[in-house]
C-alpha cells in the first residue's frame, strides 16, 4: 500500500519540474554570481529571474525588494532583528502574538535578552485569531515593529493581516508578517495589505530546503544579520545558493499557477477530513476556525484521553505521516504553545494531531485515512487510564 | 528513533488492561505532563500472580509499561521491587536520550503498586495485632 | 577551445559523485528530519552520517561538535557573534587580523557597533603572516576570543594557527579559525592545533553552495544567532537543508581521499604558473609567500600599470575565468584590504590577478594559460598612460 | 554585465595611443582610485582633426575612452565640449549602475583637453595683444 504523506506543513517534496530547473546549477552552471566572467554571468542571470518570480507572487513589482535567505527562519530573524537594530534609537518596543512560529518568538526573546527590547505578546481567541483592536491598543510611542503571522502553521488560522497592516501604516510602524505557510496557498499582495516585510520558505511549496526569502519594502532599513560580503545588495552576505534560489523561483512560479483552483480542491479534502473524523470519533475537538479563514490544507484536532506521539507512531505503522503538537514531539516538556494559547488544557493539547495537505494528496487518500483513524484512536484509548469508554 | 524492541512492545503491548478487584494499584505521572502509568496487581503468596497496565503517554511510556509488566510477572515482591527504570530501558535495547527521564517511569509505577500492597498489609497486620492485644 | 576555470577559491562545481549522493534527497527522501515517521527517519540518518564525515576530516571524533550552517559566512558569524554574546560578561575584547575574510571582519564590526565590543586588528607582514607574538602581546584581561584564519583566500598564506591556538589555550581564550579555504587542501586537526571553533563551506570543495559547518569544541558555549526551532541541538534553528548537508558530507569524504597527493599535484601547477608568469612578463609582483606556507592552489600576482578588471575581461574573452582584488571587482572604491595590508600601494593593488586551482585543472591548462597571458598584459599596458614601455 | 557595445569598444578600442606633439592633452582620475584617462588632441581650424587616448582602468573606463574619441573626432570644439559623460554612457547602450559614477569620466578628460587648448590659445592671444599694444 502506498504511504500517505499528510505533513506538508512540515515540509514538501521538491517537485520534478523544480528539480529539473535546479539541476544544471550544480555541476555545469556553477559560477559564483559575484564574478564577471561567463560562468558567473549565467548564474547571476538565473538569480535575477528567480528574484522577479518571487517578487511577483506576493504582488511586488520591484524585484530589488527580495532578499534571498537560507529559509523561513533566517527571513524572520533578519526582519525582526534587522529592523529592531536599525530603529533602536526610535524605540525598543515590538508587538507580536503568542502563536507565532518559534523563529519569530525566539528572535523577539533574543532582542529582549541581548539588546534590551520590550515585547508585547498579544493573546488570541479560541480559534487563534489576533484582534486588530488589541494591536492598536498595544501601540506605544516607542513601538517600532509589529510582527503577526499571515497563517498559523499548527492550526491554520489566517490572521487579519490587511487590517493590522493598515493600523501599522497609520502609526508609521513597520509591519512584518511570517507568510511561510500562506505563500502559494492564499492570495497575497504586499501593497494592498500594507506589508513592509514578509518571510517565505521554499520547502513549504515544493521547493528545496535551505532557501527562503524576505520581502523588504523599498525604503525600509535593516541592519544585516549575516555579516560579510556584498551579496544581496549588502543586506545578506554569503555566496548565493544558486540552485536553491533557482528552485525557489520555479516553485513560486508553479505555486502561483491556478492557485485558487488548487486551494479549492485542497479545502474540499480538508473539510472531508474534518467531517469524517467528527462523524466517526467521539470526544474530538477541532482546533482553529472552520471555513475561509482556515488554510485550505490544514486539519488539527485533539483526541481526548490519548497522547499525540503514540497516535503518530500508530499512523506511521499504518503508512501515514502526520504531526502533533504534543510535548514529546516538540522537544520540550510542554505541548505546543499555540494549542495552549487558544485555551486548551495541557492534557487535551497533548493529544493533538495535525494533518496538512499538499499538492500530491488525493481524495482517495483522505478516504483511506478516514477508514483507519478510528481504529488507531480506539486502540490507544483502550490503553488509557483516563478513558472511561 | 525507537529500537525494534520498543516498537514491538508499543505495537503489541503485553498485559494491557485492568484487573478487577486488584490487590494493589500504583500510579505515576499526571496528565499535564502527558504521561500517566497505572499498574494493577494480583498478588498471591507474596508473588505477582497477575499484572496489568494502562498508560496515557508517548511510545516510550507505553513500551516501558508493557516491558515492566513482563519483567515483574511471576516474581516475588522483593525481587520485583528491585526492577529499576534503567533496567527497563536496557531490556528495551535503550531509549532515545530525550525520553530517558520523562517517559521512563514504569518501574516507579510498579513500586508504587507494590508499596501500596505492603502498606495495606502492614495496616491489616497492625489491626490484627491490635485486636490481639 | 575548452574554457579554463581558474577561480576555484571563489567557488567550485559540485562533483558528479556529490551530486549523485544528494539527488535522492530532493524529490524522494524529503522528510523533515525532526519528525518521527519513516520519511523523517531516513533523512535524520543521512544527516547523522554527514555529520560524522565532516567531523572526521578536521580531526574531531565527536560528531556532536558539528553544527551545519548555510555556508562559511554563517559559520563565521555564529562563531564570533555567538561566542561574544555568550562571554560578554567576562570581557568584550576580540583579537583578529587585518586580512580576514569580510565574514569575520564585518562580524567583528557588528559587535563593535551594536554591542560595544572592542576589536584589535593585527597587522601582517609582507607575505601576509600574522606573528604569534603579536597575538600574545594583544591579549588583555578582557580578551574573550581570538579569530585568525587558517589560510587566506586571496594570497594563499597559511597562518601559524597551531601556535596561535596554543597561546589562546594557555590564556583560556577561545580560538576560532576560518578554515574555508584550507579544508580539504591541508591537514587539519582541531585537537592538535588547539582550535575551539572552525568554519568551513561546502562549495569550496566541490560540494553545493548554501551549506557549511561550524565545529564547536565540546563545552564551548555560544548564543545561537539563528533563533527559532530546536534543530542542531538548539544551536541553529531552521529546517535542515538535507540534500545540502548530504552533499557537504560526501564532498568532505572525497576531499579527504588522497588529499596529500592531490595537493602535491596542485602545488606543481601553482609553481609552474608562478614561474611561467615571472619568466615571461616583467614588472610582476608575487603576492603571498612561496613554498609550503602557501595554499597549494593559489597564485596571486600584480601586474604594474594596468587594472585588474580589464585583465579579467580579456582573460574571459580568451576563455579563462579568474579573479582580482581590484576595486572594480570588490564593489568598493578601494582595492582588496588584503593587498593593502601586505603593503602594496593602491595603484599596484588595482592590478592584481588571482588564479586558484581546483580538482578539475590540468598542467595542459596551465601551459595554455601561460601562452596567452603575456599578450593580454601587453595589450593592456600599451593602453596604459602609466606604462613607459 | 556589460553591453555588447561596451565589450566591442573594450576589445577593439578606437583611437588608442598617443599623438606626438599634440595640440592639447587632458587627464582625469588618479592611480589610487584605479582610473586614469588621458586624451591627446590634434586641432586644426577649431576642429578636432585627430584624437587619441590612453587609459588605465576597468572595462568601463576603457570603453568610454574609446567611445568619446569616436564621438569627438571631426567635431568643432564647441560641439565637442557639449559631449557629456551621460551621452557617452548612452551611446554605449548604458553602463552597470555601480560604474556610472566611477569609471564614466572620459568626457571630462576630453573637456580637460579642449580647455587646455583654449587656455593656451587665450594666453597666446593675450601675448599677441600685449605685443601689439
Ligand atoms: C510559520 C513558519 N515560520 C517559519 C518557519 C521556518 O521555516 P524554515 O524551516 O524554512 O526555516 C516555518 C516552518 O518551519 C513556519 O511554519
Ligand atoms: C576565507 C573565507 N571565509 C568565508 C567565506 C564565505 O563562505 P560562503 O560564501 O560559503 O559564505 C569565504 C568564501 O567566500 C572564504 O574564502
PDB file of N, CA and C and ligand atoms in Angstrom, chain A residues 238-239, chain C residues 71-73 76 101 103 149 153 178 180-181 201 203-204, ligand 2:
ATOM      1  N   UNK A 238      27.205  36.111   1.980  1.00  0.00           N
ATOM      2  CA  UNK A 238      27.453  34.686   1.701  1.00  0.00           C
ATOM      3  C   UNK A 238      27.203  34.386   0.227  1.00  0.00           C
ATOM      4  N   UNK A 239      28.064  33.518  -0.317  1.00  0.00           N
ATOM      5  CA  UNK A 239      27.912  33.091  -1.699  1.00  0.00           C
ATOM      6  C   UNK A 239      26.494  32.573  -1.923  1.00  0.00           C
TER       7      UNK A 239
ATOM      8  N   UNK C  71      26.544  28.171   5.197  1.00  0.00           N
ATOM      9  CA  UNK C  71      27.768  28.470   4.457  1.00  0.00           C
ATOM     10  C   UNK C  71      28.880  28.914   5.379  1.00  0.00           C
ATOM     11  N   UNK C  72      29.984  29.295   4.774  1.00  0.00           N
ATOM     12  CA  UNK C  72      31.130  29.762   5.546  1.00  0.00           C
ATOM     13  C   UNK C  72      30.817  31.056   6.285  1.00  0.00           C
ATOM     14  N   UNK C  73      30.095  31.926   5.643  1.00  0.00           N
ATOM     15  CA  UNK C  73      29.753  33.206   6.262  1.00  0.00           C
ATOM     16  C   UNK C  73      28.962  32.999   7.542  1.00  0.00           C
ATOM     17  N   UNK C  76      31.149  31.681  10.327  1.00  0.00           N
ATOM     18  CA  UNK C  76      31.956  32.759  10.926  1.00  0.00           C
ATOM     19  C   UNK C  76      31.097  33.645  11.836  1.00  0.00           C
ATOM     20  N   UNK C 101      38.664  37.314   6.050  1.00  0.00           N
ATOM     21  CA  UNK C 101      37.546  37.447   5.121  1.00  0.00           C
ATOM     22  C   UNK C 101      36.543  38.431   5.705  1.00  0.00           C
ATOM     23  N   UNK C 103      33.520  38.131   6.120  1.00  0.00           N
ATOM     24  CA  UNK C 103      32.571  37.478   7.030  1.00  0.00           C
ATOM     25  C   UNK C 103      33.053  37.593   8.479  1.00  0.00           C
ATOM     26  N   UNK C 149      42.362  33.406  10.582  1.00  0.00           N
ATOM     27  CA  UNK C 149      42.046  32.434   9.538  1.00  0.00           C
ATOM     28  C   UNK C 149      43.166  31.402   9.350  1.00  0.00           C
ATOM     29  N   UNK C 153      42.199  33.631   1.601  1.00  0.00           N
ATOM     30  CA  UNK C 153      41.528  33.341   0.337  1.00  0.00           C
ATOM     31  C   UNK C 153      42.119  34.092  -0.850  1.00  0.00           C
ATOM     32  N   UNK C 178      38.857  30.543  10.643  1.00  0.00           N
ATOM     33  CA  UNK C 178      38.108  30.421   9.392  1.00  0.00           C
ATOM     34  C   UNK C 178      38.950  29.543   8.465  1.00  0.00           C
ATOM     35  N   UNK C 180      37.779  27.998   5.722  1.00  0.00           N
ATOM     36  CA  UNK C 180      37.012  27.795   4.494  1.00  0.00           C
ATOM     37  C   UNK C 180      37.914  27.438   3.314  1.00  0.00           C
ATOM     38  N   UNK C 181      39.079  28.079   3.227  1.00  0.00           N
ATOM     39  CA  UNK C 181      39.965  27.820   2.095  1.00  0.00           C
ATOM     40  C   UNK C 181      40.926  26.657   2.364  1.00  0.00           C
ATOM     41  N   UNK C 201      33.068  25.587   4.439  1.00  0.00           N
ATOM     42  CA  UNK C 201      31.993  25.830   3.474  1.00  0.00           C
ATOM     43  C   UNK C 201      32.069  24.789   2.370  1.00  0.00           C
ATOM     44  N   UNK C 203      30.892  24.647  -0.810  1.00  0.00           N
ATOM     45  CA  UNK C 203      31.082  24.951  -2.230  1.00  0.00           C
ATOM     46  C   UNK C 203      32.530  25.260  -2.584  1.00  0.00           C
ATOM     47  N   UNK C 204      33.403  25.284  -1.592  1.00  0.00           N
ATOM     48  CA  UNK C 204      34.808  25.469  -1.898  1.00  0.00           C
ATOM     49  C   UNK C 204      35.493  24.124  -2.131  1.00  0.00           C
TER      50      UNK C 204
HETATM   51  C1  LIG E   2      38.145  32.549   3.860  1.00  0.00           C
HETATM   52  C2  LIG E   2      36.692  32.593   3.582  1.00  0.00           C
HETATM   53  N1  LIG E   2      35.819  32.724   4.599  1.00  0.00           N
HETATM   54  C3  LIG E   2      34.497  32.751   4.389  1.00  0.00           C
HETATM   55  C4  LIG E   2      33.958  32.643   3.135  1.00  0.00           C
HETATM   56  C5  LIG E   2      32.474  32.688   2.992  1.00  0.00           C
HETATM   57  O1  LIG E   2      31.919  31.462   2.616  1.00  0.00           O
HETATM   58  P1  LIG E   2      30.461  31.382   1.991  1.00  0.00           P
HETATM   59  O2  LIG E   2      30.493  32.133   0.705  1.00  0.00           O
HETATM   60  O3  LIG E   2      30.183  29.946   1.844  1.00  0.00           O
HETATM   61  O4  LIG E   2      29.534  32.069   2.942  1.00  0.00           O
HETATM   62  C6  LIG E   2      34.832  32.518   2.032  1.00  0.00           C
HETATM   63  C7  LIG E   2      34.369  32.421   0.630  1.00  0.00           C
HETATM   64  O5  LIG E   2      33.547  33.165   0.140  1.00  0.00           O
HETATM   65  C8  LIG E   2      36.223  32.488   2.263  1.00  0.00           C
HETATM   66  O6  LIG E   2      37.086  32.360   1.259  1.00  0.00           O
END
